[in-house]
XYZ file of C-alpha atoms in Angstrom:
657
model
C 14.849 -27.661 77.589
C 14.322 -30.822 79.189
C 15.600 -34.128 77.860
C 15.770 -37.519 78.570
C 18.994 -38.920 79.562
C 18.542 -41.878 76.647
C 18.301 -38.988 74.139
C 22.554 -38.961 74.213
C 22.205 -42.748 73.687
C 19.739 -42.520 70.815
C 21.800 -39.854 68.833
C 24.707 -42.107 69.605
C 22.815 -45.086 67.993
C 22.401 -42.768 64.604
C 25.666 -41.737 64.248
C 27.587 -44.604 62.724
C 26.105 -44.434 59.436
C 28.905 -44.746 56.543
C 28.813 -43.671 52.759
C 27.534 -46.582 50.495
C 28.040 -46.321 47.004
C 25.038 -47.418 44.393
C 24.465 -50.978 42.973
C 21.953 -51.215 40.229
C 19.653 -53.850 41.391
C 15.718 -53.777 41.529
C 12.925 -56.153 42.540
C 10.595 -57.413 39.753
C 7.156 -56.312 40.570
C 4.733 -59.248 41.401
C 0.923 -59.657 40.955
C -1.014 -58.946 43.814
C -3.010 -61.217 45.352
C -6.533 -60.541 46.747
C -5.535 -61.126 50.472
C -2.188 -62.071 51.335
C -2.960 -65.051 53.487
C 0.531 -66.485 53.819
C 1.682 -63.036 55.096
C 2.968 -63.138 58.688
C 1.047 -61.149 61.554
C 2.667 -60.931 65.037
C 0.213 -58.555 66.853
C -3.008 -60.713 67.792
C -0.787 -63.804 68.901
C 2.676 -62.025 70.149
C 4.150 -64.903 67.753
C 4.879 -65.010 64.319
C 1.700 -66.752 62.604
C 0.198 -66.834 59.171
C -3.021 -64.455 59.040
C -4.955 -67.997 57.836
C -3.382 -69.167 60.869
C -4.644 -66.668 63.344
C -7.846 -66.957 65.296
C -8.118 -63.104 65.846
C -9.404 -61.151 62.958
C -6.286 -58.998 61.959
C -6.172 -56.319 58.939
C -3.229 -55.417 57.450
C -2.189 -52.467 55.676
C 1.014 -53.062 53.481
C 3.610 -50.968 51.879
C 2.005 -50.487 48.927
C -1.430 -49.802 50.346
C 0.302 -47.068 52.267
C 1.928 -45.577 49.520
C -1.170 -45.301 47.439
C -2.977 -43.079 50.081
C -1.015 -40.414 49.318
C -0.287 -39.713 53.047
C 2.935 -38.672 54.829
C 1.847 -39.603 58.387
C 0.140 -42.214 60.427
C -3.515 -40.285 60.338
C -3.705 -39.814 56.753
C -3.529 -43.612 55.990
C -5.851 -44.921 58.817
C -8.797 -42.656 57.424
C -9.002 -44.664 54.557
C -9.376 -48.009 55.787
C -12.901 -47.822 57.701
C -11.464 -46.376 61.003
C -12.889 -43.360 62.417
C -10.387 -41.030 62.363
C -10.811 -37.321 62.649
C -7.645 -34.661 63.588
C -7.666 -31.293 64.772
C -5.187 -29.247 67.124
C -5.325 -31.268 69.843
C -4.643 -34.599 68.026
C -6.093 -37.294 66.140
C -9.569 -38.873 67.318
C -8.569 -42.534 66.593
C -11.689 -45.129 67.402
C -11.664 -48.952 66.882
C -15.135 -50.537 67.333
C -16.648 -47.402 69.117
C -13.889 -46.956 71.698
C -11.514 -44.382 70.904
C -8.986 -41.582 72.512
C -6.702 -43.632 75.085
C -9.035 -47.257 74.389
C -6.605 -47.879 71.207
C -3.082 -49.016 71.829
C -0.341 -47.735 69.776
C 2.821 -49.913 69.231
C 5.674 -49.441 66.960
C 7.343 -52.915 66.680
C 5.517 -54.047 69.341
C 6.851 -51.152 71.563
C 4.174 -48.584 73.214
C 4.249 -45.108 72.036
C 3.643 -42.617 74.998
C 2.635 -38.823 74.462
C -0.845 -38.196 73.906
C -2.897 -34.525 73.703
C -6.071 -34.619 75.265
C -5.917 -38.924 75.485
C -5.317 -38.464 71.837
C -2.157 -39.764 69.618
C -0.770 -36.751 67.523
C -0.696 -38.910 63.939
C 1.734 -35.970 62.385
C 4.381 -37.182 65.057
C 4.506 -40.882 63.563
C 6.107 -40.339 59.739
C 5.422 -43.277 57.468
C 8.795 -43.380 55.663
C 9.844 -46.404 57.381
C 6.578 -48.633 57.590
C 6.601 -51.871 56.197
C 3.007 -52.581 57.286
C 0.230 -51.534 59.763
C -1.380 -54.622 61.492
C -4.960 -53.924 63.283
C -6.306 -55.792 65.715
C -10.167 -54.903 66.890
C -11.513 -55.543 70.352
C -10.168 -56.064 73.838
C -6.399 -56.629 73.811
C -5.718 -56.395 77.571
C -4.741 -60.081 78.173
C -1.821 -59.594 75.706
C -0.592 -55.956 75.986
C -2.397 -54.882 79.361
C -3.599 -51.356 79.850
C -4.885 -49.263 76.858
C -6.004 -51.920 74.340
C -9.599 -52.054 75.120
C -10.550 -51.004 71.550
C -7.735 -52.713 69.863
C -4.251 -52.196 69.093
C -2.505 -50.563 66.019
C 1.011 -51.924 65.815
C 3.331 -50.161 63.261
C 5.633 -52.432 61.811
C 9.033 -50.727 60.445
C 11.187 -52.231 57.390
C 13.820 -54.680 58.604
C 17.320 -54.495 58.130
C 19.245 -56.254 55.385
C 22.797 -57.288 54.181
C 22.209 -56.591 50.710
C 21.975 -53.003 49.391
C 19.042 -51.255 48.516
C 18.251 -47.772 48.493
C 14.946 -45.940 47.813
C 14.192 -42.136 47.738
C 10.580 -40.884 47.379
C 9.592 -37.169 46.771
C 6.112 -35.727 47.148
C 4.617 -32.298 46.607
C 1.041 -31.470 47.806
C -0.880 -28.645 46.359
C -4.686 -27.123 46.598
C -6.045 -25.489 43.549
C -7.806 -22.414 43.762
C -12.033 -22.651 44.483
C -12.855 -18.916 44.544
C -11.443 -17.091 41.284
C -12.926 -13.589 42.567
C -12.712 -11.405 45.556
C -15.587 -10.444 47.248
C -15.926 -8.253 50.463
C -16.647 -11.495 52.233
C -13.678 -13.150 51.270
C -10.789 -11.010 50.742
C -8.443 -13.768 50.578
C -10.198 -15.722 47.709
C -7.441 -14.779 45.295
C -4.735 -16.691 47.300
C -6.888 -19.706 47.987
C -4.747 -21.926 45.634
C -1.378 -22.809 47.501
C 0.998 -24.783 44.835
C 3.435 -25.392 47.705
C 1.148 -26.714 50.163
C 3.704 -29.804 51.551
C 6.756 -31.225 50.692
C 7.784 -34.772 51.957
C 11.226 -36.552 51.071
C 11.891 -40.093 52.395
C 15.146 -41.965 51.867
C 15.415 -45.631 53.111
C 18.911 -47.443 52.694
C 19.777 -51.103 53.355
C 23.105 -52.268 53.932
C 25.757 -54.941 54.965
C 28.517 -53.804 56.940
C 31.205 -56.479 58.266
C 28.469 -59.218 60.015
C 26.048 -56.464 60.627
C 22.420 -55.708 58.540
C 21.438 -52.390 58.617
C 18.826 -50.094 57.915
C 18.695 -45.872 57.848
C 15.495 -44.008 57.340
C 15.027 -40.490 56.925
C 11.707 -38.555 56.454
C 11.100 -34.942 56.277
C 8.092 -32.646 55.681
C 7.630 -28.851 54.867
C 4.284 -27.716 55.143
C 2.659 -24.048 54.638
C 0.020 -22.237 56.286
C -3.113 -22.322 54.413
C -5.705 -19.988 55.435
C -9.500 -19.992 55.543
C -11.728 -17.568 52.696
C -11.331 -14.435 54.872
C -7.544 -14.829 55.866
C -8.518 -14.757 59.650
C -7.547 -18.053 60.911
C -5.313 -21.117 59.315
C -6.867 -24.460 57.935
C -3.657 -26.409 57.761
C -0.364 -25.380 59.914
C 3.039 -23.926 58.888
C 5.208 -26.998 59.686
C 8.462 -28.361 59.635
C 9.010 -31.958 60.619
C 12.176 -34.342 60.226
C 13.029 -37.957 61.376
C 15.731 -39.721 61.306
C 16.095 -43.426 62.403
C 18.922 -46.373 62.412
C 19.061 -49.632 62.922
C 21.954 -52.663 63.169
C 21.244 -56.254 63.754
C 24.003 -58.844 63.887
C 24.106 -62.744 64.757
C 25.586 -64.058 67.552
C 26.463 -67.719 67.000
C 24.026 -69.683 65.543
C 21.142 -69.518 68.140
C 21.076 -65.774 69.152
C 20.374 -62.291 66.950
C 20.406 -59.137 68.649
C 19.483 -55.570 67.302
C 20.103 -51.964 68.567
C 18.678 -48.751 67.168
C 17.017 -45.354 67.646
C 15.230 -42.537 66.422
C 15.049 -38.936 66.569
C 11.693 -36.418 65.280
C 11.346 -33.113 65.559
C 8.488 -31.288 64.768
C 7.194 -27.542 64.812
C 3.909 -26.477 63.826
C 2.456 -22.674 63.864
C -1.307 -21.837 63.410
C -2.865 -18.313 62.839
C -5.800 -18.407 65.534
C -7.672 -15.116 64.828
C -7.684 -12.090 62.419
C -5.653 -9.933 64.678
C -2.768 -12.127 63.840
C -2.554 -14.419 67.120
C -0.656 -17.238 66.781
C -0.437 -21.166 68.264
C 3.183 -22.557 68.055
C 3.999 -26.069 69.142
C 7.194 -28.035 69.205
C 6.811 -31.841 69.641
C 10.328 -33.960 69.602
C 10.523 -37.809 70.363
C 13.913 -39.585 71.070
C 13.531 -43.239 70.958
C 16.636 -45.839 71.645
C 15.975 -49.720 71.734
C 17.976 -53.000 72.321
C 16.771 -56.412 71.628
C 17.626 -60.073 71.224
C 16.236 -63.284 69.987
C 17.585 -66.590 71.459
C 17.122 -70.066 70.310
C 17.342 -71.670 73.710
C 16.550 -75.433 72.092
C 14.766 -76.537 69.081
C 11.512 -75.969 70.882
C 12.237 -73.100 73.143
C 12.863 -69.622 72.065
C 13.049 -66.130 73.990
C 12.727 -62.469 73.222
C 13.976 -59.804 75.286
C 14.284 -55.826 74.937
C 15.073 -52.771 76.608
C 13.547 -49.649 75.259
C 13.122 -45.992 76.281
C 10.780 -43.459 74.356
C 10.972 -39.725 75.645
C 8.122 -37.207 74.375
C 8.321 -33.604 74.923
C 5.729 -31.082 74.054
C 5.979 -27.028 74.264
C 2.759 -24.980 73.239
C 2.774 -21.146 73.371
C 0.265 -18.561 72.508
C 1.103 -15.031 70.967
C -1.670 -12.245 71.288
C -1.484 -9.950 67.580
C -3.110 -7.206 69.702
C -0.743 -7.265 72.680
C 1.998 -8.426 70.920
C 3.049 -10.582 73.949
C 3.805 -14.400 74.146
C 2.210 -16.019 77.057
C 3.979 -18.573 79.630
C 4.428 -21.897 77.769
C 2.596 -25.083 78.459
C 5.114 -27.470 78.287
C 4.946 -31.437 79.156
C 7.553 -34.105 78.901
C 7.000 -37.769 79.120
C 9.313 -40.804 79.401
C 8.737 -44.533 79.151
C 11.432 -46.841 80.262
C 10.359 -50.462 79.435
C 12.046 -54.130 79.759
C 10.256 -57.025 78.711
C 10.894 -60.781 78.113
C 8.707 -63.623 76.297
C 9.597 -66.976 75.854
C 7.587 -69.349 73.503
C 7.789 -72.758 73.617
C 6.584 -75.868 71.301
C 5.222 -78.255 74.033
C 3.886 -80.575 71.279
C 2.996 -80.398 67.465
C -0.069 -78.909 68.510
C 0.324 -76.846 71.303
C 1.905 -73.583 71.177
C 2.694 -71.857 74.977
C 3.923 -67.983 75.119
C 5.025 -66.603 78.434
C 6.545 -63.978 79.936
C 6.891 -60.641 81.667
C 7.309 -56.627 81.377
C 8.316 -53.965 83.642
C 7.931 -50.132 83.170
C 8.587 -46.614 84.606
C 6.299 -44.198 83.324
C 7.107 -40.305 84.521
C 5.783 -36.889 83.297
C 6.768 -33.396 84.099
C 4.432 -30.576 83.067
C 3.301 -26.978 83.947
C -0.298 -27.532 84.465
C -0.865 -29.923 87.016
C -3.515 -30.032 89.851
C -1.232 -31.943 92.523
C -0.773 -30.760 96.196
C 1.920 -28.352 96.744
C 2.253 -27.424 93.138
C 4.112 -30.426 92.170
C 5.204 -31.114 88.569
C 6.722 -34.586 88.430
C 4.424 -37.678 88.349
C 5.408 -41.068 87.992
C 3.884 -44.485 87.504
C 5.605 -48.097 88.041
C 4.070 -50.977 86.466
C 4.974 -54.883 86.351
C 3.014 -57.708 84.799
C 3.101 -61.477 84.051
C 1.322 -63.040 80.944
C 0.591 -66.775 79.787
C -0.994 -67.899 76.644
C -1.530 -71.361 75.518
C -2.570 -72.195 71.830
C -4.156 -75.295 70.620
C -3.805 -76.076 66.974
C -3.936 -77.928 63.783
C -2.691 -75.922 60.722
C -5.776 -75.585 58.310
C -8.268 -76.963 60.490
C -8.652 -75.153 63.862
C -7.343 -73.254 66.738
C -8.023 -72.501 70.183
C -6.236 -69.726 72.373
C -6.651 -68.927 76.361
C -4.693 -66.592 78.046
C -4.155 -64.071 80.849
C -2.242 -61.288 81.690
C -1.887 -59.961 85.649
C -0.418 -56.116 85.782
C 0.322 -54.362 88.828
C 0.057 -50.618 88.760
C 2.094 -48.658 91.753
C -1.460 -46.138 91.954
C -4.021 -48.685 91.355
C -3.096 -52.189 92.451
C -3.482 -55.535 90.663
C -5.630 -55.578 87.406
C -6.215 -58.886 85.289
C -7.622 -59.654 82.182
C -8.131 -63.206 80.491
C -9.480 -64.110 77.209
C -10.444 -66.892 74.648
C -10.277 -67.086 70.915
C -10.763 -69.308 68.556
C -11.002 -70.524 64.845
C -12.401 -73.668 62.899
C -12.251 -74.293 58.945
C -15.235 -75.368 57.779
C -13.994 -76.059 54.334
C -10.805 -74.835 52.963
C -12.050 -71.545 52.006
C -14.177 -71.095 54.827
C -13.075 -70.614 58.464
C -15.215 -69.278 61.679
C -13.869 -67.079 64.346
C -14.644 -66.032 67.555
C -13.650 -64.792 70.975
C -14.129 -63.195 74.234
C -12.333 -61.026 76.567
C -11.784 -58.554 79.379
C -9.940 -55.173 78.921
C -8.988 -52.824 81.536
C -7.321 -49.165 81.392
C -5.815 -47.272 84.006
C -6.333 -43.567 84.046
C -3.600 -41.473 82.648
C -1.680 -38.613 83.524
C -3.530 -36.120 81.976
C -6.939 -37.481 82.913
C -6.014 -37.491 86.865
C -3.818 -34.219 87.042
C -3.918 -31.957 84.261
C -5.689 -28.310 84.769
C -5.646 -26.910 81.613
C -6.798 -23.315 80.208
C -6.156 -23.236 76.292
C -6.809 -19.560 75.299
C -8.876 -21.049 72.040
C -11.109 -23.356 74.157
C -14.306 -22.148 75.340
C -13.884 -24.189 78.581
C -11.339 -25.231 81.004
C -10.500 -29.037 81.315
C -9.847 -30.307 84.900
C -8.328 -33.589 86.142
C -9.789 -35.643 88.756
C -7.354 -37.972 90.951
C -10.209 -39.737 92.288
C -10.688 -41.569 89.030
C -11.135 -45.539 88.720
C -9.683 -47.461 86.216
C -11.987 -48.461 83.226
C -13.177 -51.869 82.328
C -14.514 -54.019 79.340
C -16.379 -57.329 78.743
C -16.566 -57.796 75.274
C -16.918 -60.390 72.445
C -17.166 -61.208 68.648
C -18.147 -63.723 66.050
C -17.316 -63.631 62.577
C -16.486 -65.808 59.450
C -14.020 -65.371 56.395
C -14.120 -66.740 52.926
C -10.889 -66.890 50.982
C -10.940 -68.279 47.328
C -8.545 -67.679 44.460
C -9.678 -64.201 43.400
C -12.581 -63.576 45.825
C -12.383 -62.577 49.820
C -15.139 -61.851 52.231
C -15.221 -61.294 56.313
C -17.929 -60.335 58.492
C -17.401 -59.800 62.130
C -20.202 -58.980 64.730
C -19.363 -57.724 67.905
C -20.415 -56.330 71.497
C -18.609 -54.670 74.459
C -19.916 -53.309 77.746
C -17.729 -50.287 78.894
C -17.810 -50.172 83.156
C -16.462 -46.650 84.878
C -15.846 -45.186 81.486
C -13.919 -41.732 81.989
C -15.720 -38.713 80.219
C -15.532 -34.874 80.444
C -18.385 -33.638 82.709
C -19.935 -30.312 83.363
C -19.177 -29.165 86.964
C -21.487 -25.998 87.108
C -18.059 -24.017 88.170
C -16.402 -21.569 86.851
C -12.571 -20.987 86.929
C -12.031 -17.277 88.595
C -8.942 -16.657 86.647
C -10.450 -17.233 83.027
C -14.145 -17.037 83.719
C -14.558 -20.279 81.999
C -17.016 -23.283 82.813
C -14.477 -26.211 84.396
C -15.256 -29.832 82.713
C -13.847 -32.290 84.975
C -12.905 -35.818 84.068
C -15.489 -38.333 85.880
C -16.548 -41.989 85.717
C -19.940 -43.145 84.300
C -21.495 -46.458 85.609
C -21.711 -48.358 82.363
C -22.175 -48.084 78.586
C -22.126 -50.647 75.718
C -20.867 -50.425 72.031
C -22.331 -53.030 69.318
C -21.942 -53.442 65.590
C -20.941 -55.010 62.512
C -17.815 -55.243 60.198
C -17.989 -56.349 56.649
C -15.354 -56.329 54.156
C -14.942 -57.612 50.705
C -12.578 -57.861 47.459
C -12.742 -59.737 43.996
C -9.893 -59.805 41.924
C -10.624 -60.183 37.856
C -8.401 -61.971 35.955
C -7.365 -58.737 33.828
C -5.867 -56.902 36.812
C -9.254 -55.154 37.704
C -10.278 -55.232 41.182
C -13.059 -54.027 43.538
C -13.184 -54.049 47.220
C -15.645 -52.631 49.462
C -16.578 -52.483 53.379
C -19.412 -51.532 55.399
C -19.341 -50.738 59.599
C -22.259 -50.285 61.770
C -22.088 -49.208 65.063
C -24.576 -48.870 68.255
C -23.495 -46.896 71.417
C -25.638 -46.814 74.321
C -25.197 -44.555 77.514
C -26.571 -46.715 80.459
C -25.842 -44.224 83.018
C -28.010 -41.538 81.449
C -29.952 -44.240 79.247
C -29.731 -42.609 75.783
C -27.910 -43.077 72.528
C -24.136 -42.128 72.434
C -23.426 -40.240 69.244
C -19.676 -39.478 69.537
C -19.246 -41.403 65.961
C -21.055 -42.184 62.740
C -23.518 -45.045 62.923
C -22.921 -45.946 59.401
C -19.510 -45.952 57.297
C -18.950 -47.308 54.055
C -15.969 -47.461 51.560
C -15.580 -48.670 48.021
C -12.227 -49.044 46.114
C -12.001 -50.131 42.137
C -8.576 -50.335 40.698
C -6.613 -51.487 37.591
C -3.167 -53.384 37.927
C -1.450 -53.409 34.746
C 2.045 -55.532 35.012
C 3.434 -54.176 31.746
C 3.635 -51.192 31.212
C 3.670 -51.106 35.259
C 0.463 -48.971 35.609
C -2.118 -48.513 38.805
C -5.111 -46.461 38.733
C -7.530 -46.931 41.681
C -10.569 -44.652 42.866
C -11.930 -44.838 46.233
C -14.963 -43.349 47.914
C -15.486 -43.040 51.737
C -18.883 -42.435 53.362
C -19.781 -41.648 56.878
C -23.612 -41.070 58.024
C -24.410 -37.788 60.423
C -22.440 -38.383 63.526
C -25.714 -36.712 65.324
C -28.828 -35.914 63.281
C -30.259 -33.856 66.171
C -27.033 -31.573 66.941
C -27.418 -27.905 66.388
C -24.509 -27.910 64.316
C -24.967 -28.600 60.392
C -21.542 -30.077 60.506
C -22.801 -32.738 63.002
C -25.863 -33.182 60.810
C -24.333 -33.763 57.308
C -23.749 -36.857 55.217
C -19.615 -37.097 55.094
C -18.131 -38.634 51.949
C -15.117 -38.360 49.987
C -13.866 -39.324 46.341
C -9.900 -39.670 45.707
C -8.096 -40.903 43.000
C -4.495 -42.542 42.835
C -2.715 -43.492 39.836
C 1.179 -44.881 39.105
C 3.145 -45.207 36.195
C 6.469 -47.225 36.368
C 8.873 -45.844 34.058
C 11.335 -48.662 34.149
C 12.445 -50.938 37.026
C 14.049 -48.135 38.935
C 11.480 -45.223 38.495
C 7.796 -44.636 39.361
C 5.817 -41.619 38.945
C 2.583 -41.394 40.657
C -0.262 -38.671 41.451
C -3.198 -38.934 43.975
C -6.107 -36.335 44.063
C -7.589 -36.350 47.371
C -11.606 -34.881 48.022
C -12.329 -34.712 44.303
C -15.802 -33.388 44.936
C -14.585 -30.514 47.059
C -16.494 -31.659 49.992
C -15.573 -29.396 53.007
C -16.965 -30.065 56.878
C -15.336 -27.412 59.232
C -15.703 -29.386 62.243
C -14.969 -32.859 61.063
C -13.331 -32.699 57.858
C -12.301 -32.300 55.270
C -11.165 -28.884 55.990
C -10.487 -27.873 52.478
C -10.926 -28.819 49.046
C -9.099 -30.866 46.588
C -5.612 -31.708 47.167
C -3.299 -33.040 44.539
C -0.257 -34.604 45.544
C 2.866 -35.520 42.537
C 5.874 -37.317 43.241
C 8.500 -39.613 42.083
C 10.101 -42.769 43.451
C 13.534 -44.344 42.670
C 14.683 -47.460 43.819
C 18.105 -48.920 43.501
């Protein structure tokens, strides 16, 4: 097993965790506003801003909404919020405004998350136990974050450290009730459809003070059973073990400097049955991260934020043949991202804010299957970037942002991306927002070099070292109305994508496997256009109703045909009742997706997809909360796109002290 040199640092940062006694202290629940416009957001501008002052449309999924989703990982949360999200053994296809795969940048507290399978992040490797909120910014963000942020950015904000003692523990058990009651010749496994112990999850979060330090400790563990299809030939969900532990310590150095160090370790093992003969697919995934960062108030108008972090990702995949009782040679990959960055925020005048800084990163990969000369298995990339952004603003009146980022890549040379964004209040409740920018994405290691023959795939995937970077040019215009109990937001967007990277048929056949070869290629040009609508109304008696609608049109200009990689229409409606005394919450939500491709030969792609979910919680007292969620009440199943099984019931309890 190959491990990063920073794994030792990461483990060291997790060791000094003292035992702390309980103290009885709980927060009093407060009434939820329609939209927390006073909430601070950091993703859209790289500085702390209230949502009402941010000229970039930003969606925030807070801790309460994450809890109500009933999910245990990132992908389970995102699928309930108008984001195209489908999961399979190769990872999660997550798309913003019609741009998916590697065109969505994932961050944790502003730090990049490496490690993708087929250009897809695997949401199961990102447990949600330590998440405070998730910020989603749609549209090209390369002017701020560089490569990969063409479709948008999803920034996962973790819980802060604290001096006060607080402990919370949350336990859930998910089960699937039987949906067949009698065994038949076609369904020999139907009596076993019920799975009362499908998945268990335990999360523990602890904050405490130790000397002059503020600390937080988070532990997240999940165990899942293999769930078989009706015939018992293949598994729908894998057998899974996953554990993550993270720790952060922050302390103040004088009156003007704060520093934090931390790290995390995530280990996950999954096992799937792939055939009736007992063939298995086993995958082990590890993530190790260590970081140090500091904030320095240089003067009353100048502050500097700097950090150094290392994130190591490791995945090993093996297949077992039930007929030959032989394990094949493992397909392994290891990716490491070492990054240092520093940014200064300068208040030049009362209405002019300047953000400027730079980054340097070393990205390396070691993988078994690579099409490199001389069969090399180690590749690397060095990147450096400079960024400057100016904001002219008057709170509750207007904001105008102009910025540009130049990035040097050791393989592709210089790439640059400018952007403009603006906001203007027509009335105290109504504001207009617009923006335009250039995005870019350098091909990742897998697209360039991987030569992959996975036994369960009908084709062989080949990288292409001659790929060119992708570029996008797009803009949006929208409006937002926020009154005391009513909120409405609309956004129209348009994006032209140049040199789009796709998998294309080559007409060639791999000699060893006999499979047709698909190779990554650049298209000339394609476009995405659409509309996003979001609204919510909150009644005085604790009842609320929210709704959203998304329209997407995608067109391949190279082939002069419509792209049908995603549904053209998605909609969601949620209604709920929140009572403060007794503390009772009941939510019912409905999600709908139009057929992905009405002309496809597969029925799964021609079907209208829908899902109805229920969530309810009851606060026994100020320390204990009971809750349940029922996903997919109608039992709708789509074998290709999900949901993959019927109803899923989750019961749980949370204790806070």
